[in-house]
XYZ file of N, CA, C and O in Angstrom:
412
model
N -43.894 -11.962 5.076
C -44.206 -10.557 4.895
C -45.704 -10.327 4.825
O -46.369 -11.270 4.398
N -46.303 -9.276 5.161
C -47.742 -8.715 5.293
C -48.388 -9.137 3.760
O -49.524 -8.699 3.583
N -47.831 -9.899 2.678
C -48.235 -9.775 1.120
C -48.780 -11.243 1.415
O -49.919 -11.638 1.663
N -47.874 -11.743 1.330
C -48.113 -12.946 1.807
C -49.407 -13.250 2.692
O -50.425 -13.740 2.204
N -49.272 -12.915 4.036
C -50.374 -13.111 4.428
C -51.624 -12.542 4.055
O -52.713 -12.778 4.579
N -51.342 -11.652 2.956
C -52.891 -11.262 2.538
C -53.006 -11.764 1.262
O -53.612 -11.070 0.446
N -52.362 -13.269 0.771
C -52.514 -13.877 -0.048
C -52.265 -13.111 -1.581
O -53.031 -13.254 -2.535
N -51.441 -12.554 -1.586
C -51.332 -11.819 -3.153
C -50.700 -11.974 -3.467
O -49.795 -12.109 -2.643
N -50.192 -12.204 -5.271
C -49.263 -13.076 -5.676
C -49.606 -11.988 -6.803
O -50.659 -11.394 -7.030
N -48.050 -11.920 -7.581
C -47.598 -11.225 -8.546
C -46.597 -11.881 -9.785
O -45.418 -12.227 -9.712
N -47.454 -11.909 -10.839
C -47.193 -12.185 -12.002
C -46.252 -12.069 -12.887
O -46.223 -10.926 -13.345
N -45.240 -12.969 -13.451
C -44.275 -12.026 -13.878
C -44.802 -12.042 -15.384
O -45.915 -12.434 -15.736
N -43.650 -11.470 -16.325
C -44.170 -11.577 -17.904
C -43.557 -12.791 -18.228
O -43.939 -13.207 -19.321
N -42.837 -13.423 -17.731
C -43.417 -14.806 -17.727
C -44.253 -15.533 -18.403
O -44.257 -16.138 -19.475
N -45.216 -15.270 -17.224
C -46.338 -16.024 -16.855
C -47.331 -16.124 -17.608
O -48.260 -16.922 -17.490
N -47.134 -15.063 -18.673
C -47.989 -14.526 -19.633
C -48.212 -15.541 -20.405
O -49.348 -15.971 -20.208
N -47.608 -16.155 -21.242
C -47.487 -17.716 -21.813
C -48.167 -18.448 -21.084
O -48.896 -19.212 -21.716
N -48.226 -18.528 -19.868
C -49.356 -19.627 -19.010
C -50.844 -19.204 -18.843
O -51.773 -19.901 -18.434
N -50.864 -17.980 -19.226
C -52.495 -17.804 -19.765
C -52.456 -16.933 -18.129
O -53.481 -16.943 -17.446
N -51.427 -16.351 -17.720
C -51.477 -15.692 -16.251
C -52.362 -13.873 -16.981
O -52.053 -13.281 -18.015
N -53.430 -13.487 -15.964
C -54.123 -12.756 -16.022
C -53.648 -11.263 -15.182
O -53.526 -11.532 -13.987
N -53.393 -10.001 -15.422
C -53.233 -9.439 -14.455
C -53.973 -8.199 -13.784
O -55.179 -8.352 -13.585
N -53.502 -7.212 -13.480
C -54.508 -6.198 -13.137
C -54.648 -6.100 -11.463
O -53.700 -6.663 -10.917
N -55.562 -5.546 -10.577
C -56.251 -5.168 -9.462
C -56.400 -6.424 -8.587
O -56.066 -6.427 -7.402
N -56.918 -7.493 -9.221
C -57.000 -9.057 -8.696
C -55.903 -10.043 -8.278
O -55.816 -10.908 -7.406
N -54.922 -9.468 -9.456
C -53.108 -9.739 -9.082
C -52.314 -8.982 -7.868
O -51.245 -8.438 -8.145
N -52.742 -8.942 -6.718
C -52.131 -7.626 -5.812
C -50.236 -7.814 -6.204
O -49.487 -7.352 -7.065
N -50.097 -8.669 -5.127
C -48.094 -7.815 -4.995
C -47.835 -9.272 -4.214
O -48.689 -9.872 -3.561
N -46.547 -9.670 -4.423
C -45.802 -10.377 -3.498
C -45.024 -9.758 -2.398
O -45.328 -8.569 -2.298
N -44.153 -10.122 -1.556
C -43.659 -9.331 -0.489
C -42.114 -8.960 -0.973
O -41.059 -9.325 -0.454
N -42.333 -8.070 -2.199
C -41.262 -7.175 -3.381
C -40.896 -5.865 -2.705
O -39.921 -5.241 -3.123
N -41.634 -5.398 -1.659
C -41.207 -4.206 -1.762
C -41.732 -2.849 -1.751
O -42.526 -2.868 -2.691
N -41.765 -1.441 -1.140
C -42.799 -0.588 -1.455
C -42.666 -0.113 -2.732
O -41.849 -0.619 -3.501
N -43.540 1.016 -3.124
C -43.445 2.632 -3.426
C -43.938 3.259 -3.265
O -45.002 3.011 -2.697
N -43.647 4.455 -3.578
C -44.325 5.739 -3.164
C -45.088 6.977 -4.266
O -44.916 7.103 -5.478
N -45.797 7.635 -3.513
C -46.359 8.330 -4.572
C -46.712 9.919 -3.466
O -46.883 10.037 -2.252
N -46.700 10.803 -4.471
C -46.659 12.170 -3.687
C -47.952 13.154 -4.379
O -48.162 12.895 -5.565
N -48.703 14.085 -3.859
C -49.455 14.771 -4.118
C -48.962 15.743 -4.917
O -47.859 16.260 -4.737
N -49.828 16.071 -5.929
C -49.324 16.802 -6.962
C -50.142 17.652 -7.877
O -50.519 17.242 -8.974
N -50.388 18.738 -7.453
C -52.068 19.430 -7.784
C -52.931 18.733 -7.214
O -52.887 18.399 -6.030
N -53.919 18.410 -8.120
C -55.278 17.880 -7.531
C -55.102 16.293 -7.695
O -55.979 15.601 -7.177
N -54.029 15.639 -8.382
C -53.951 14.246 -8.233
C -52.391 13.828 -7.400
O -51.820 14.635 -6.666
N -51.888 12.486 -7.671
C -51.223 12.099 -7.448
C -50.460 11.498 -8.644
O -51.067 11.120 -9.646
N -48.825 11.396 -8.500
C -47.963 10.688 -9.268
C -47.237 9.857 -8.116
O -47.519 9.849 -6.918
N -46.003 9.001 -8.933
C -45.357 8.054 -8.674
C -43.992 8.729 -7.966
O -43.571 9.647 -8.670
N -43.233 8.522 -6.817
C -42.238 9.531 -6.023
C -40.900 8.794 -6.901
O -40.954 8.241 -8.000
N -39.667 9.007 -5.978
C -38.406 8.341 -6.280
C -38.327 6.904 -6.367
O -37.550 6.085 -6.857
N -39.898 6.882 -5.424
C -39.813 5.007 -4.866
C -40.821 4.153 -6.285
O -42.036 4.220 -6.472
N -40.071 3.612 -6.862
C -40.884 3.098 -7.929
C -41.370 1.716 -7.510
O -40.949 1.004 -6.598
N -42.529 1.460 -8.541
C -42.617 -0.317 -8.309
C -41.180 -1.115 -7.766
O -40.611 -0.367 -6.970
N -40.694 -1.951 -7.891
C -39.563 -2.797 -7.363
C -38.994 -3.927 -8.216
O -37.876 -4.404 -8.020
N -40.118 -4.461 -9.500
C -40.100 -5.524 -9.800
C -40.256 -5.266 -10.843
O -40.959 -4.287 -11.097
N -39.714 -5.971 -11.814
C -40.190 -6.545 -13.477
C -42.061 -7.304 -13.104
O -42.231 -8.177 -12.253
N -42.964 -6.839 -13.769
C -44.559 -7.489 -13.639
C -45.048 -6.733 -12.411
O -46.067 -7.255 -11.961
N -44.584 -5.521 -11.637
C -45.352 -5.007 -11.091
C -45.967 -3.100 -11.053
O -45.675 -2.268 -11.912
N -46.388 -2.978 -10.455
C -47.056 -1.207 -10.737
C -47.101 -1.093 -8.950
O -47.110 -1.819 -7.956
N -47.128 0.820 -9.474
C -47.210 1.195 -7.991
C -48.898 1.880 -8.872
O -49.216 2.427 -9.928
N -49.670 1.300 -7.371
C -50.838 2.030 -7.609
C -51.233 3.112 -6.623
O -51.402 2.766 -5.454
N -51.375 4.194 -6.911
C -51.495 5.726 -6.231
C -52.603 5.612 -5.518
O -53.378 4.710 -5.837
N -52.962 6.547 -4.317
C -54.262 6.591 -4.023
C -54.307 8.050 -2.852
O -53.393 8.406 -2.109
N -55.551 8.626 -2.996
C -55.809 9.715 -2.071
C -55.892 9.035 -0.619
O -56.503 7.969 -0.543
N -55.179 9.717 0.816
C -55.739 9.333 1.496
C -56.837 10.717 2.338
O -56.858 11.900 1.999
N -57.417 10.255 3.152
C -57.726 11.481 4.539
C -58.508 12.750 3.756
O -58.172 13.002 2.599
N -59.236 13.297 4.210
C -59.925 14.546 3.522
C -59.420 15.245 3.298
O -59.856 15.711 2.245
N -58.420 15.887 3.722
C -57.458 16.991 3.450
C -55.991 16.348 2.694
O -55.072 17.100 2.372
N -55.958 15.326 2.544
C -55.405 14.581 1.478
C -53.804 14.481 1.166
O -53.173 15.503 0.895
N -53.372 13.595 1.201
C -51.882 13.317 0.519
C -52.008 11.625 -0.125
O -52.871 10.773 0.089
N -51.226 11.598 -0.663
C -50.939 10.123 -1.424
C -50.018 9.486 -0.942
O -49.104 9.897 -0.228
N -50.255 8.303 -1.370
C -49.751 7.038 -0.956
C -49.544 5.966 -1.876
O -50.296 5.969 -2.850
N -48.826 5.186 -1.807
C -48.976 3.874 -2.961
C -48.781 2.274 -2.367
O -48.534 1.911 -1.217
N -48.952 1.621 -3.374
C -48.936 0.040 -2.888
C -48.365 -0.577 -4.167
O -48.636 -0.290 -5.333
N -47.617 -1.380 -3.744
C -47.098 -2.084 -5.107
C -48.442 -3.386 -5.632
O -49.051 -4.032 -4.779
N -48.603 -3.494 -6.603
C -49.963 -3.984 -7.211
C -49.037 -4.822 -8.592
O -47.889 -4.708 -9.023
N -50.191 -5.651 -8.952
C -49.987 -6.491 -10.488
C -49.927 -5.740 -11.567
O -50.765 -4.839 -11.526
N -49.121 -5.744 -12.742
C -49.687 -4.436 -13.875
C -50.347 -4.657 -14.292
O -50.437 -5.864 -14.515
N -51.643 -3.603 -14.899
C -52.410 -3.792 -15.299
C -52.374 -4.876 -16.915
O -53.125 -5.789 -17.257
N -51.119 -4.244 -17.637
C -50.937 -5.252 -18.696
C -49.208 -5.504 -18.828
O -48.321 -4.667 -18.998
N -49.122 -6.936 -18.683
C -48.321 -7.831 -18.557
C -47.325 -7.564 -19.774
O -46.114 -7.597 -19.556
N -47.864 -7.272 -21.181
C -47.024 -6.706 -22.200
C -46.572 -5.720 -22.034
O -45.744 -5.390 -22.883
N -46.822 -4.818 -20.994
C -46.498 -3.228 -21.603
C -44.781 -2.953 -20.968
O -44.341 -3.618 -20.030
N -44.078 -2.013 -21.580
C -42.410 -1.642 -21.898
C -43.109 -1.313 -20.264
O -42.473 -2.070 -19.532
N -43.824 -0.759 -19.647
C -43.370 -0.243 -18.359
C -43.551 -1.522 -17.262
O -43.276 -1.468 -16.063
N -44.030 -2.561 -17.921
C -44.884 -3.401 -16.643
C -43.174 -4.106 -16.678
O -42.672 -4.585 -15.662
N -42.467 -4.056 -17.980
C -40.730 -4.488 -18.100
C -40.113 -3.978 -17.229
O -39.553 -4.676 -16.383
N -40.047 -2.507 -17.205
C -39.217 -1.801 -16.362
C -40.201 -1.042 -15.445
O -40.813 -0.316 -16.228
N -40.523 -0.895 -14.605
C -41.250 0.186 -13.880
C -40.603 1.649 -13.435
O -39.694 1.599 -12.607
N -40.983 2.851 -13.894
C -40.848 3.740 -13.567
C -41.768 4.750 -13.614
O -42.940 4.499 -13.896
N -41.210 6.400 -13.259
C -41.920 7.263 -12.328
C -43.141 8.233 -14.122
O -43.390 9.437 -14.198
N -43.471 7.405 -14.920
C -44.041 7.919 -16.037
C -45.708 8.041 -15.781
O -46.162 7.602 -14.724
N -46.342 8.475 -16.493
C -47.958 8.581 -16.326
C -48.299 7.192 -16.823
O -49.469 6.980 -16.503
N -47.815 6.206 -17.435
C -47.484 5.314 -17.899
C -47.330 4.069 -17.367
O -47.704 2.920 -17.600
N -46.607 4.706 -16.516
C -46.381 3.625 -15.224
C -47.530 3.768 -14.435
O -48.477 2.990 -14.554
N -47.525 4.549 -13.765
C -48.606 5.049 -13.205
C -50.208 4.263 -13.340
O -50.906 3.697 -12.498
N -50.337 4.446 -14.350
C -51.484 3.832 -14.911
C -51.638 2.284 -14.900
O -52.726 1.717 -14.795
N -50.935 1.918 -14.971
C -50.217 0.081 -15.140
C -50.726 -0.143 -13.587
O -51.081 -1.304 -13.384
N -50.840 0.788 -12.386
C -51.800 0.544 -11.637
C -52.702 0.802 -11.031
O -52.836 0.721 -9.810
N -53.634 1.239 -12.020
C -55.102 1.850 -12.033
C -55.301 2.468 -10.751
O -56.121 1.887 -10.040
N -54.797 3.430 -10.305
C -54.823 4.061 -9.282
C -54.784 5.607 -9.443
O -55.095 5.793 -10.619
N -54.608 6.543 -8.983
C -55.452 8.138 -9.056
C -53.674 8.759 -9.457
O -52.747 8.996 -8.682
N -53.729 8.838 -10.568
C -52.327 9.161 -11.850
C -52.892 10.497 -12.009
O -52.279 10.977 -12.963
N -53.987 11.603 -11.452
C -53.920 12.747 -11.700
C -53.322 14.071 -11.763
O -53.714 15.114 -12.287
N -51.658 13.602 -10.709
C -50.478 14.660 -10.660
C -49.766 14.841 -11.647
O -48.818 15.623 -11.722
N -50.122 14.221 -12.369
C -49.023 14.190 -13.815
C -49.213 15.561 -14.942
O -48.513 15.631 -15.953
């Protein structure tokens, strides 16, 4: 899968015990999309959530005239109840430091 070849590997909570680090540097394994939709002046998280236990969907503006998009990413923190379950919260959202301003 395209994850793979761009070398990104995703952490589970697990891993956490092995001194595993996560965040922006942790991208995604080949888990899966989500999605994220424009929403006022930012973006939130759509129907399509992260995919995985240890991962985040991270939001992002695209194009000047603008809509959103997402990428499944590492959570930002490996403890948190959402990086457990991933869903469509500001919460979640945030877990991957990405533009959570539709909320």
């Amino acid at each position: 899968g395209w994850a793979k070849k761009r070398g990104y590997q995703l952490y589970t909570v697990n891993d956490v015990v092995c001194g595993a680090t996560a965040g922006q540097n942790n991208l995604v394994t080949d888990v899966g999309d989500c999605g994220c939709e424009r929403n006022g002046d930012g973006c939130r998280i759509d129907d399509e959530v992260a995919p995985e236990q240890g991962s985040a969907c991270r939001c992002f503006k695209k194009s000047w005239w603008w809509w959103c998009s997402g990428e499944v990413v590492g959570c930002k923190d490996l403890r948190s109840e959402q990086c457990r379950k991933p869903d469509r919260t500001k919460l979640s959202c945030e877990q991957g430091e990405g533009n959570c301003g539709g909320y």
